mmCIF file of C-alpha atoms and ligand atoms in Angstrom:
data_model
loop_
_atom_site.group_PDB
_atom_site.id
_atom_site.type_symbol
_atom_site.label_atom_id
_atom_site.label_comp_id
_atom_site.label_asym_id
_atom_site.label_seq_id
_atom_site.Cartn_x
_atom_site.Cartn_y
_atom_site.Cartn_z
ATOM 1 C CA MET A 1 0.795 17.239 -14.207
ATOM 2 C CA THR A 2 2.303 17.642 -17.406
ATOM 3 C CA VAL A 3 6.260 17.524 -18.042
ATOM 4 C CA LEU A 4 8.234 17.679 -15.025
ATOM 5 C CA PRO A 5 11.706 17.767 -14.899
ATOM 6 C CA ILE A 6 13.124 15.530 -11.882
ATOM 7 C CA GLY A 7 16.803 15.649 -12.878
ATOM 8 C CA LYS A 8 19.138 16.518 -15.495
ATOM 9 C CA ASN A 9 17.269 15.107 -18.862
ATOM 10 C CA ILE A 10 14.899 13.290 -16.704
ATOM 11 C CA PHE A 11 11.129 13.810 -16.826
ATOM 12 C CA GLU A 12 7.986 12.911 -15.068
ATOM 13 C CA VAL A 13 5.403 12.557 -18.073
ATOM 14 C CA GLY A 14 2.522 10.525 -16.547
ATOM 15 C CA ALA A 15 -0.818 11.349 -15.407
ATOM 16 C CA VAL A 16 -2.846 12.684 -12.492
ATOM 17 C CA HIS A 17 -6.080 11.016 -11.559
ATOM 18 C CA ALA A 18 -7.061 13.591 -8.868
ATOM 19 C CA ASP A 19 -10.921 12.224 -8.843
ATOM 20 C CA ARG A 20 -10.392 8.735 -8.499
ATOM 21 C CA GLU A 21 -12.116 7.608 -5.306
ATOM 22 C CA LEU A 22 -11.079 3.841 -5.164
ATOM 23 C CA PHE A 23 -8.547 1.684 -6.205
ATOM 24 C CA ASP A 24 -9.016 -1.691 -7.048
ATOM 25 C CA SER A 25 -12.555 -1.267 -6.385
ATOM 26 C CA LEU A 26 -11.432 -1.567 -2.658
ATOM 27 C CA MET A 27 -9.067 0.824 -1.236
ATOM 28 C CA PRO A 28 -10.498 4.425 -0.463
ATOM 29 C CA THR A 29 -8.134 6.970 -2.463
ATOM 30 C CA PRO A 30 -9.512 10.273 -0.743
ATOM 31 C CA HIS A 31 -6.550 12.192 -2.384
ATOM 32 C CA GLY A 32 -6.817 10.543 -5.916
ATOM 33 C CA THR A 33 -3.507 9.361 -7.333
ATOM 34 C CA THR A 34 -0.936 9.453 -10.232
ATOM 35 C CA TYR A 35 0.097 6.792 -12.739
ATOM 36 C CA ASN A 36 3.949 8.243 -12.909
ATOM 37 C CA ALA A 37 5.804 7.563 -16.287
ATOM 38 C CA TYR A 38 9.623 8.821 -16.403
ATOM 39 C CA LEU A 39 11.467 9.814 -19.468
ATOM 40 C CA VAL A 40 15.206 9.211 -19.331
ATOM 41 C CA VAL A 41 17.069 10.909 -22.296
ATOM 42 C CA GLY A 42 20.450 9.798 -22.628
ATOM 43 C CA SER A 43 23.197 11.170 -24.856
ATOM 44 C CA GLU A 44 22.382 8.383 -27.713
ATOM 45 C CA LYS A 45 19.180 6.386 -26.506
ATOM 46 C CA THR A 46 15.694 7.581 -24.698
ATOM 47 C CA ALA A 47 13.977 5.331 -22.501
ATOM 48 C CA LEU A 48 10.260 5.587 -21.358
ATOM 49 C CA ILE A 49 9.933 3.928 -17.746
ATOM 50 C CA ASP A 50 6.367 2.711 -17.405
ATOM 51 C CA ALA A 51 3.165 4.045 -19.295
ATOM 52 C CA VAL A 52 0.040 4.786 -17.291
ATOM 53 C CA ASP A 53 -3.388 3.708 -16.690
ATOM 54 C CA PRO A 54 -5.342 2.941 -19.883
ATOM 55 C CA LEU A 55 -7.797 5.776 -18.635
ATOM 56 C CA LYS A 56 -5.139 8.180 -18.927
ATOM 57 C CA THR A 57 -3.590 7.409 -22.264
ATOM 58 C CA ARG A 58 -4.340 10.467 -23.751
ATOM 59 C CA VAL A 59 -2.415 12.330 -21.275
ATOM 60 C CA LEU A 60 0.824 10.481 -21.510
ATOM 61 C CA LEU A 61 0.660 10.645 -25.291
ATOM 62 C CA LYS A 62 0.367 14.515 -25.224
ATOM 63 C CA ASN A 63 2.989 14.756 -22.454
ATOM 64 C CA LEU A 64 5.175 13.004 -24.738
ATOM 65 C CA SER A 65 4.287 15.369 -27.555
ATOM 66 C CA GLU A 66 4.731 18.320 -25.229
ATOM 67 C CA ALA A 67 8.506 17.080 -24.724
ATOM 68 C CA GLY A 68 9.118 17.028 -28.070
ATOM 69 C CA VAL A 69 9.961 13.101 -28.018
ATOM 70 C CA GLU A 70 10.209 11.623 -31.543
ATOM 71 C CA ARG A 71 11.940 8.750 -30.668
ATOM 72 C CA ILE A 72 11.734 6.432 -27.889
ATOM 73 C CA ASP A 73 14.199 3.320 -27.924
ATOM 74 C CA TYR A 74 13.128 1.479 -24.795
ATOM 75 C CA LEU A 75 9.562 1.151 -23.262
ATOM 76 C CA ILE A 76 10.392 -0.168 -19.873
ATOM 77 C CA THR A 77 7.800 -1.978 -17.955
ATOM 78 C CA LEU A 78 8.691 -2.236 -14.241
ATOM 79 C CA HIS A 79 5.554 -4.127 -13.367
ATOM 80 C CA THR A 80 2.663 -5.392 -15.094
ATOM 81 C CA GLU A 81 -0.497 -4.169 -13.549
ATOM 82 C CA GLN A 82 -2.396 -2.338 -15.864
ATOM 83 C CA ASP A 83 -1.975 1.080 -14.385
ATOM 84 C CA HIS A 84 1.594 1.038 -15.623
ATOM 85 C CA SER A 85 1.281 -1.274 -18.633
ATOM 86 C CA GLY A 86 -2.305 -0.588 -19.919
ATOM 87 C CA SER A 87 -1.039 2.048 -22.243
ATOM 88 C CA ASN A 88 1.775 0.192 -24.017
ATOM 89 C CA ASP A 89 0.198 -0.856 -26.907
ATOM 90 C CA ALA A 90 -0.734 2.938 -27.461
ATOM 91 C CA VAL A 91 2.972 4.203 -26.799
ATOM 92 C CA LEU A 92 3.993 1.489 -29.254
ATOM 93 C CA LYS A 93 1.580 2.429 -31.886
ATOM 94 C CA ARG A 94 3.507 6.066 -31.874
ATOM 95 C CA TYR A 95 6.789 4.802 -31.459
ATOM 96 C CA PRO A 96 7.012 1.681 -33.160
ATOM 97 C CA MET A 97 10.786 1.341 -32.949
ATOM 98 C CA ALA A 98 10.477 1.058 -29.217
ATOM 99 C CA GLN A 99 11.728 -1.944 -27.683
ATOM 100 C CA VAL A 100 9.861 -3.228 -24.886
ATOM 101 C CA VAL A 101 12.240 -4.187 -21.863
ATOM 102 C CA GLY A 102 11.189 -6.287 -18.807
ATOM 103 C CA ASN A 103 12.167 -8.924 -16.631
ATOM 104 C CA LYS A 104 10.837 -12.698 -17.462
ATOM 105 C CA THR A 105 7.915 -12.497 -15.178
ATOM 106 C CA VAL A 106 6.924 -9.152 -16.612
ATOM 107 C CA ARG A 107 7.568 -10.567 -20.149
ATOM 108 C CA ASP A 108 5.379 -13.725 -18.987
ATOM 109 C CA MET A 109 2.597 -11.826 -17.252
ATOM 110 C CA LEU A 110 2.235 -9.080 -20.305
ATOM 111 C CA GLU A 111 1.487 -12.153 -22.628
ATOM 112 C CA THR A 112 -1.052 -14.137 -20.129
ATOM 113 C CA HIS A 113 -2.580 -10.930 -18.519
ATOM 114 C CA LEU A 114 -2.627 -8.503 -21.657
ATOM 115 C CA HIS A 115 -2.230 -11.119 -24.613
ATOM 116 C CA PHE A 116 1.088 -9.304 -25.331
ATOM 117 C CA ASP A 117 3.238 -10.354 -27.926
ATOM 118 C CA ALA A 118 6.269 -11.828 -25.396
ATOM 119 C CA SER A 119 8.511 -11.943 -28.513
ATOM 120 C CA ARG A 120 8.723 -8.253 -28.598
ATOM 121 C CA VAL A 121 10.100 -8.156 -25.037
ATOM 122 C CA LYS A 122 13.846 -7.632 -24.242
ATOM 123 C CA VAL A 123 14.294 -9.992 -20.870
ATOM 124 C CA VAL A 124 16.606 -8.187 -18.499
ATOM 125 C CA GLU A 125 17.528 -9.666 -15.118
ATOM 126 C CA GLU A 126 19.199 -8.688 -11.991
ATOM 127 C CA GLY A 127 22.027 -6.000 -12.405
ATOM 128 C CA ASP A 128 21.871 -5.980 -16.257
ATOM 129 C CA GLN A 129 22.077 -2.583 -17.601
ATOM 130 C CA ILE A 130 20.984 -0.551 -20.601
ATOM 131 C CA ASP A 131 23.151 2.001 -22.064
ATOM 132 C CA LEU A 132 21.555 5.399 -22.892
ATOM 133 C CA GLY A 133 24.915 6.985 -23.709
ATOM 134 C CA ASP A 134 25.684 9.402 -20.791
ATOM 135 C CA LYS A 135 23.318 7.407 -18.627
ATOM 136 C CA LYS A 136 23.081 3.789 -17.603
ATOM 137 C CA LEU A 137 19.786 2.345 -16.265
ATOM 138 C CA THR A 138 20.676 -0.826 -14.031
ATOM 139 C CA PHE A 139 17.899 -3.309 -13.469
ATOM 140 C CA LEU A 140 17.109 -4.407 -9.732
ATOM 141 C CA MET A 141 14.620 -7.158 -8.756
ATOM 142 C CA ILE A 142 12.053 -6.511 -5.977
ATOM 143 C CA PRO A 143 9.988 -9.236 -6.025
ATOM 144 C CA PHE A 144 6.380 -9.250 -4.199
ATOM 145 C CA ALA A 145 6.426 -5.384 -4.056
ATOM 146 C CA HIS A 146 3.600 -6.520 -4.375
ATOM 147 C CA TRP A 147 3.536 -8.742 -7.556
ATOM 148 C CA PRO A 148 6.278 -11.228 -8.173
ATOM 149 C CA ASP A 149 7.175 -8.878 -11.295
ATOM 150 C CA ASN A 150 8.171 -5.737 -9.794
ATOM 151 C CA THR A 151 11.351 -4.244 -10.924
ATOM 152 C CA MET A 152 13.292 -0.900 -9.662
ATOM 153 C CA VAL A 153 15.829 1.097 -12.169
ATOM 154 C CA TRP A 154 18.983 2.851 -10.689
ATOM 155 C CA VAL A 155 20.621 5.609 -12.638
ATOM 156 C CA GLU A 156 23.931 5.960 -10.809
ATOM 157 C CA GLU A 157 24.818 8.992 -12.983
ATOM 158 C CA ASP A 158 21.837 11.179 -11.117
ATOM 159 C CA ARG A 159 21.641 8.692 -8.345
ATOM 160 C CA ILE A 160 17.700 8.209 -8.973
ATOM 161 C CA LEU A 161 15.951 5.160 -8.134
ATOM 162 C CA PHE A 162 12.885 4.500 -10.081
ATOM 163 C CA SER A 163 11.189 2.175 -7.431
ATOM 164 C CA SER A 164 7.955 0.939 -9.394
ATOM 165 C CA ASP A 165 5.090 0.889 -6.869
ATOM 166 C CA LEU A 166 7.420 0.586 -3.713
ATOM 167 C CA PHE A 167 7.388 3.745 -1.879
ATOM 168 C CA GLY A 168 4.270 4.859 -3.575
ATOM 169 C CA SER A 169 1.295 6.614 -2.447
ATOM 170 C CA HIS A 170 -2.246 7.383 -3.763
ATOM 171 C CA TYR A 171 -1.941 11.194 -3.426
ATOM 172 C CA SER A 172 -2.172 13.295 -6.363
ATOM 173 C CA THR A 173 -0.789 16.934 -6.690
ATOM 174 C CA ASP A 174 0.413 18.974 -9.493
ATOM 175 C CA LYS A 175 3.657 19.250 -8.034
ATOM 176 C CA ALA A 176 6.177 16.350 -8.767
ATOM 177 C CA PHE A 177 7.837 16.678 -5.327
ATOM 178 C CA ALA A 178 6.651 15.307 -1.948
ATOM 179 C CA THR A 179 6.131 17.857 0.711
ATOM 180 C CA SER A 180 6.560 17.101 4.462
ATOM 181 C CA SER A 181 2.553 17.749 4.854
ATOM 182 C CA ALA A 182 0.926 15.181 7.267
ATOM 183 C CA GLU A 183 -1.509 14.418 4.615
ATOM 184 C CA GLN A 184 0.916 13.086 2.011
ATOM 185 C CA ARG A 185 2.861 10.917 4.858
ATOM 186 C CA THR A 186 -0.658 9.257 6.003
ATOM 187 C CA ALA A 187 -1.382 8.800 2.261
ATOM 188 C CA ALA A 188 1.923 6.723 2.012
ATOM 189 C CA LYS A 189 1.071 4.881 5.063
ATOM 190 C CA ALA A 190 -2.336 3.906 3.934
ATOM 191 C CA TYR A 191 -0.677 2.919 0.515
ATOM 192 C CA TYR A 192 1.955 0.621 2.552
ATOM 193 C CA ALA A 193 -0.783 -0.919 4.978
ATOM 194 C CA GLU A 194 -2.953 -1.817 1.448
ATOM 195 C CA ILE A 195 -0.421 -2.753 -0.756
ATOM 196 C CA MET A 196 2.997 -3.700 0.963
ATOM 197 C CA MET A 197 2.007 -4.849 4.226
ATOM 198 C CA PRO A 198 1.207 -8.494 3.381
ATOM 199 C CA PHE A 199 4.845 -8.630 2.213
ATOM 200 C CA ARG A 200 6.420 -7.300 5.033
ATOM 201 C CA GLY A 201 9.371 -9.723 4.929
ATOM 202 C CA GLN A 202 10.480 -8.652 1.370
ATOM 203 C CA ILE A 203 9.693 -5.162 1.869
ATOM 204 C CA ALA A 204 11.872 -4.714 4.713
ATOM 205 C CA LYS A 205 14.679 -6.608 2.717
ATOM 206 C CA HIS A 206 14.073 -4.226 -0.469
ATOM 207 C CA THR A 207 13.952 -1.053 2.002
ATOM 208 C CA ALA A 208 17.488 -2.145 3.179
ATOM 209 C CA ARG A 209 18.746 -2.538 -0.168
ATOM 210 C CA THR A 210 17.398 0.883 -1.185
ATOM 211 C CA ARG A 211 19.102 2.752 2.077
ATOM 212 C CA ALA A 212 22.537 1.138 0.954
ATOM 213 C CA LEU A 213 22.248 2.787 -2.664
ATOM 214 C CA ASN A 214 21.931 6.015 -0.632
ATOM 215 C CA PRO A 215 19.592 7.634 -3.517
ATOM 216 C CA ARG A 216 19.269 11.356 -3.990
ATOM 217 C CA LEU A 217 15.664 10.911 -5.267
ATOM 218 C CA ILE A 218 13.394 7.834 -4.961
ATOM 219 C CA ALA A 219 10.722 8.253 -8.045
ATOM 220 C CA PRO A 220 7.787 5.608 -7.481
ATOM 221 C CA ALA A 221 5.202 4.696 -9.689
ATOM 222 C CA HIS A 222 2.374 6.683 -7.728
ATOM 223 C CA GLY A 223 2.383 9.880 -5.853
ATOM 224 C CA PRO A 224 4.978 12.308 -5.701
ATOM 225 C CA VAL A 225 8.785 11.926 -6.075
ATOM 226 C CA TRP A 226 10.545 11.881 -2.677
ATOM 227 C CA TYR A 227 13.038 14.622 -2.761
ATOM 228 C CA ASP A 228 14.303 13.586 0.577
ATOM 229 C CA PRO A 229 14.366 9.797 0.521
ATOM 230 C CA ASP A 230 15.071 9.442 4.333
ATOM 231 C CA MET A 231 11.430 10.755 4.958
ATOM 232 C CA ILE A 232 10.032 7.863 3.514
ATOM 233 C CA LEU A 233 12.795 5.226 4.231
ATOM 234 C CA SER A 234 12.719 5.944 7.545
ATOM 235 C CA ARG A 235 9.222 5.186 7.884
ATOM 236 C CA TYR A 236 9.413 2.063 6.094
ATOM 237 C CA GLU A 237 12.182 0.711 8.437
ATOM 238 C CA ARG A 238 9.684 1.343 10.951
ATOM 239 C CA TRP A 239 6.720 -0.041 9.663
ATOM 240 C CA THR A 240 8.336 -3.180 8.364
ATOM 241 C CA GLY A 241 10.303 -3.576 11.880
ATOM 242 C CA ASP A 242 8.798 -5.470 14.643
ATOM 243 C CA GLY A 243 7.931 -2.612 16.997
ATOM 244 C CA VAL A 244 4.410 -1.875 17.931
ATOM 245 C CA LYS A 245 2.802 1.252 19.406
ATOM 246 C CA LYS A 246 0.873 1.150 22.633
ATOM 247 C CA LEU A 247 -2.117 1.430 20.315
ATOM 248 C CA VAL A 248 -5.203 -0.776 20.447
ATOM 249 C CA THR A 249 -7.434 -0.484 17.586
ATOM 250 C CA LEU A 250 -11.246 -1.417 18.187
ATOM 251 C CA PRO A 251 -13.366 -1.643 14.706
ATOM 252 C CA TYR A 252 -16.937 -2.062 15.704
ATOM 253 C CA ILE A 253 -20.356 -2.433 14.809
ATOM 254 C CA SER A 254 -23.604 -1.848 16.878
ATOM 255 C CA MET A 255 -27.199 -2.204 15.921
ATOM 256 C CA HIS A 256 -28.875 -1.653 19.329
ATOM 257 C CA ASP A 257 -26.253 -0.116 21.374
ATOM 258 C CA SER A 258 -25.065 -3.566 23.187
ATOM 259 C CA THR A 259 -21.860 -3.624 21.349
ATOM 260 C CA ARG A 260 -21.209 -0.007 21.414
ATOM 261 C CA THR A 261 -21.645 -0.096 25.335
ATOM 262 C CA MET A 262 -19.159 -2.809 25.310
ATOM 263 C CA VAL A 263 -16.806 -0.887 23.244
ATOM 264 C CA GLU A 264 -17.039 2.151 25.173
ATOM 265 C CA ARG A 265 -16.097 0.405 28.387
ATOM 266 C CA LEU A 266 -13.228 -1.285 26.918
ATOM 267 C CA ALA A 267 -11.998 2.443 25.384
ATOM 268 C CA VAL A 268 -12.244 4.027 28.962
ATOM 269 C CA LYS A 269 -10.638 1.005 30.769
ATOM 270 C CA LEU A 270 -7.903 0.747 28.320
ATOM 271 C CA SER A 271 -7.000 4.259 28.138
ATOM 272 C CA ALA A 272 -7.212 4.489 31.968
ATOM 273 C CA GLN A 273 -3.987 2.174 31.462
ATOM 274 C CA GLY A 274 -2.202 4.677 29.527
ATOM 275 C CA LEU A 275 -2.849 2.960 25.997
ATOM 276 C CA SER A 276 -3.947 4.863 23.091
ATOM 277 C CA ILE A 277 -7.319 3.613 21.660
ATOM 278 C CA ILE A 278 -9.008 4.048 18.350
ATOM 279 C CA CYS A 279 -12.592 3.339 17.779
ATOM 280 C CA ARG A 280 -13.717 2.524 14.173
ATOM 281 C CA ASP A 281 -17.379 2.569 13.689
ATOM 282 C CA LEU A 282 -18.024 0.339 10.335
ATOM 283 C CA GLY A 283 -21.529 1.173 9.984
ATOM 284 C CA SER A 284 -22.394 4.832 10.916
ATOM 285 C CA THR A 285 -23.058 5.923 7.064
ATOM 286 C CA PRO A 286 -23.103 3.876 3.984
ATOM 287 C CA GLN A 287 -19.638 5.066 3.196
ATOM 288 C CA SER A 288 -18.346 4.205 6.452
ATOM 289 C CA LEU A 289 -17.605 0.555 5.725
ATOM 290 C CA SER A 290 -15.310 1.234 3.291
ATOM 291 C CA LEU A 291 -13.535 4.316 4.652
ATOM 292 C CA GLU A 292 -13.248 3.079 8.161
ATOM 293 C CA THR A 293 -11.911 -0.559 6.998
ATOM 294 C CA GLY A 294 -9.308 1.464 5.118
ATOM 295 C CA HIS A 295 -8.335 3.249 8.357
ATOM 296 C CA PHE A 296 -8.442 0.332 10.435
ATOM 297 C CA ILE A 297 -6.166 -1.386 7.865
ATOM 298 C CA MET A 298 -3.720 1.381 8.512
ATOM 299 C CA ASP A 299 -4.201 1.359 12.267
ATOM 300 C CA LEU A 300 -2.770 -2.224 11.831
ATOM 301 C CA VAL A 301 0.615 -1.044 10.595
ATOM 302 C CA ASP A 302 1.725 -0.366 14.026
ATOM 303 C CA ALA A 303 -1.032 -1.088 16.495
ATOM 304 C CA ALA A 304 -0.091 -3.666 19.182
ATOM 305 C CA ALA A 305 -3.517 -5.180 19.477
ATOM 306 C CA VAL A 306 -6.732 -5.433 17.948
ATOM 307 C CA ILE A 307 -10.432 -5.868 19.405
ATOM 308 C CA LEU A 308 -13.096 -6.857 17.056
ATOM 309 C CA ALA A 309 -16.402 -5.906 17.950
ATOM 310 C CA THR A 310 -19.583 -7.040 16.534
ATOM 311 C CA PRO A 311 -23.200 -7.985 17.136
ATOM 312 C CA THR A 312 -24.352 -11.334 15.937
ATOM 313 C CA VAL A 313 -26.567 -11.326 12.522
ATOM 314 C CA LEU A 314 -28.050 -14.424 11.479
ATOM 315 C CA GLY A 315 -26.197 -16.637 13.478
ATOM 316 C CA GLY A 316 -22.379 -14.984 12.399
ATOM 317 C CA PRO A 317 -20.850 -11.659 12.616
ATOM 318 C CA HIS A 318 -22.475 -8.332 11.069
ATOM 319 C CA PRO A 319 -21.411 -8.678 7.472
ATOM 320 C CA ASN A 320 -19.361 -5.247 7.776
ATOM 321 C CA MET A 321 -17.238 -7.029 10.331
ATOM 322 C CA ALA A 322 -16.790 -9.885 8.248
ATOM 323 C CA TYR A 323 -15.480 -7.796 5.505
ATOM 324 C CA ALA A 324 -13.153 -5.684 7.702
ATOM 325 C CA ALA A 325 -11.820 -9.085 9.154
ATOM 326 C CA LEU A 326 -11.453 -10.601 5.598
ATOM 327 C CA VAL A 327 -9.436 -7.645 4.779
ATOM 328 C CA ALA A 328 -7.080 -7.618 7.800
ATOM 329 C CA ASN A 329 -6.776 -11.265 7.750
ATOM 330 C CA ALA A 330 -5.429 -10.494 3.908
ATOM 331 C CA VAL A 331 -3.050 -8.051 4.815
ATOM 332 C CA ARG A 332 -1.140 -9.879 7.604
ATOM 333 C CA PRO A 333 -0.350 -7.217 10.140
ATOM 334 C CA LYS A 334 2.123 -7.611 12.779
ATOM 335 C CA THR A 335 -0.157 -7.092 15.489
ATOM 336 C CA ARG A 336 0.728 -8.755 18.689
ATOM 337 C CA PHE A 337 -2.798 -9.523 20.357
ATOM 338 C CA MET A 338 -6.475 -9.938 19.183
ATOM 339 C CA ALA A 339 -9.790 -10.381 21.162
ATOM 340 C CA LEU A 340 -13.317 -10.600 20.071
ATOM 341 C CA VAL A 341 -16.121 -9.066 21.732
ATOM 342 C CA GLY A 342 -19.640 -8.517 20.884
ATOM 343 C CA SER A 343 -23.364 -8.924 21.510
ATOM 344 C CA TYR A 344 -26.347 -11.513 20.181
ATOM 345 C CA GLY A 345 -29.854 -12.301 20.746
ATOM 346 C CA TRP A 346 -30.584 -15.990 21.486
ATOM 347 C CA ALA A 347 -27.611 -17.817 19.988
ATOM 348 C CA THR A 348 -24.359 -17.158 18.291
ATOM 349 C CA GLN A 349 -21.845 -18.919 16.128
ATOM 350 C CA VAL A 350 -19.689 -15.693 15.723
ATOM 351 C CA GLU A 351 -16.698 -17.006 17.646
ATOM 352 C CA LYS A 352 -16.322 -19.816 15.345
ATOM 353 C CA VAL A 353 -16.619 -17.895 12.056
ATOM 354 C CA MET A 354 -14.431 -15.070 13.189
ATOM 355 C CA ALA A 355 -11.650 -17.516 14.000
ATOM 356 C CA GLY A 356 -11.866 -18.663 10.362
ATOM 357 C CA LEU A 357 -12.090 -15.525 9.247
ATOM 358 C CA THR A 358 -8.790 -14.489 10.637
ATOM 359 C CA SER A 359 -7.035 -17.469 10.474
ATOM 360 C CA ASN A 360 -3.708 -15.768 9.144
ATOM 361 C CA LEU A 361 -3.664 -13.463 11.738
ATOM 362 C CA LYS A 362 -0.582 -14.466 13.995
ATOM 363 C CA ALA A 363 -1.587 -12.263 16.880
ATOM 364 C CA GLU A 364 -2.292 -14.265 20.478
ATOM 365 C CA ARG A 365 -5.720 -14.273 20.898
ATOM 366 C CA LEU A 366 -7.231 -13.215 24.315
ATOM 367 C CA ASN A 367 -10.435 -14.111 26.201
ATOM 368 C CA THR A 368 -13.830 -13.668 24.155
ATOM 369 C CA VAL A 369 -16.802 -11.564 25.485
ATOM 370 C CA LEU A 370 -20.085 -11.888 24.332
ATOM 371 C CA ALA A 371 -23.139 -10.491 26.018
ATOM 372 C CA LYS A 372 -26.834 -11.550 25.418
ATOM 373 C CA GLY A 373 -28.404 -8.149 25.025
ATOM 374 C CA LEU A 374 -27.125 -5.337 26.693
ATOM 375 C CA PRO A 375 -23.889 -6.367 29.012
ATOM 376 C CA SER A 376 -24.854 -7.330 32.342
ATOM 377 C CA ASP A 377 -22.776 -6.537 35.348
ATOM 378 C CA ALA A 378 -20.800 -9.889 34.874
ATOM 379 C CA ASP A 379 -20.347 -9.139 31.183
ATOM 380 C CA ILE A 380 -18.946 -5.830 32.149
ATOM 381 C CA GLU A 381 -16.336 -7.492 34.535
ATOM 382 C CA GLN A 382 -15.120 -9.498 32.119
ATOM 383 C CA LEU A 383 -14.614 -6.836 29.940
ATOM 384 C CA ASP A 384 -12.754 -4.974 32.369
ATOM 385 C CA ALA A 385 -10.368 -8.439 33.088
ATOM 386 C CA LEU A 386 -10.010 -8.425 29.289
ATOM 387 C CA ALA A 387 -8.550 -4.538 29.234
ATOM 388 C CA LEU A 388 -6.306 -5.342 32.391
ATOM 389 C CA ASP A 389 -5.004 -8.469 30.735
ATOM 390 C CA LEU A 390 -4.444 -7.005 27.451
ATOM 391 C CA SER A 391 -2.803 -3.659 28.803
ATOM 392 C CA SER A 392 -0.322 -5.610 31.088
ATOM 393 C CA ARG A 393 0.584 -7.901 28.215
ATOM 394 C CA ILE A 394 1.142 -4.998 26.011
ATOM 395 C CA LYS A 395 3.150 -3.005 28.259
ATOM 396 C CA ALA A 396 5.386 -5.993 28.744
ATOM 397 C CA LEU A 397 6.190 -6.131 25.084
ATOM 398 C CA PRO A 398 9.780 -5.739 24.633
ATOM 399 C CA ASN A 399 9.967 -3.550 21.504
ATOM 400 C CA LEU A 400 7.421 -0.837 21.814
ATOM 401 C CA ILE A 401 7.810 2.435 20.004
ATOM 402 C CA ASP A 402 6.497 5.759 20.243
HETATM 403 FE FE1 LIG B 501 0.405 0.132 -9.292
HETATM 404 FE FE2 LIG B 501 0.754 -2.712 -8.711
HETATM 405 O O1 LIG B 501 0.134 -1.377 -9.616
#
């Protein structure tokens, strides 16, 4: 991505990171990502909204040169995380006249996290405006989307909303505008799951506020610009709402096929009840843990239930399951029901350990089924009963969605 116009005298000047495979050393990014920075050129003043990850500083500076930018009056930081502020020093070195602008939390975090001189930051509050001449930038606070400092900028004259991380996607493309491809929508859902879902209540409010603004374009800090805002807003409204799908996600690990046999039995019985089932093998290849945990977390955006399936290893859950459970616990999904199944050799503390790992999950706990070795007929009966119980509970939910 080089310099791409997205509106009258408004340009995307950030950087593509197409070969980034992992974000935060945690989230798989199979489509890479972008660090968006937006240049807003008014009749009197020029503002740069966000910088880029320090890995891509040279790209940002090159793009600013290509755009013929000789003066930046305001360097606006919507969010302190380094993928948006890590190039601030380089921008200020080239454009020393620029006034850094951010809210109070941005100012404080720039100081504590990046050791930036806080006295250089002009602090803005909710509703404050910066006048660029024929365009005014209005600051709107969106705390916990996903840090306490996140801010949006609204340009009424162009009806463009710069939304910081909110509505972003880890999806790199040379085209600035989001297509309606399933791939791109999936990237947006994965991004929501991993980054925004833990703050679902706040995100719902920010989404409603954005809807009320009726923007012509939403320009997030990652991924393409949404030229049809309804495409992303309607999805956020669904994801942050209370509705769930008739979907059961089954992350599992199996070492000697005992747990796999139990998972297969559950899948058959649950699908016979008309439910959708997704089984996620967390251990089939060295990459499975990261990739399948990412997919599992995305399932949790709207799955009605989760069944965690693990063998016992050294008394507790298989470490891969412990990892997946820890991540699920952190993102606080709206999943309604949860169960644990698995196998063990001679003794197990798996139920106790898993309860501790998933203590943040509000889902109602159903019966645990643990088999000693390969599941016996009695174990299979318990699995069938679990499947029947779960399916009847899901079908009775008042707010099921397609
Ligand atoms: Fe894209 Fe929270 O940084």
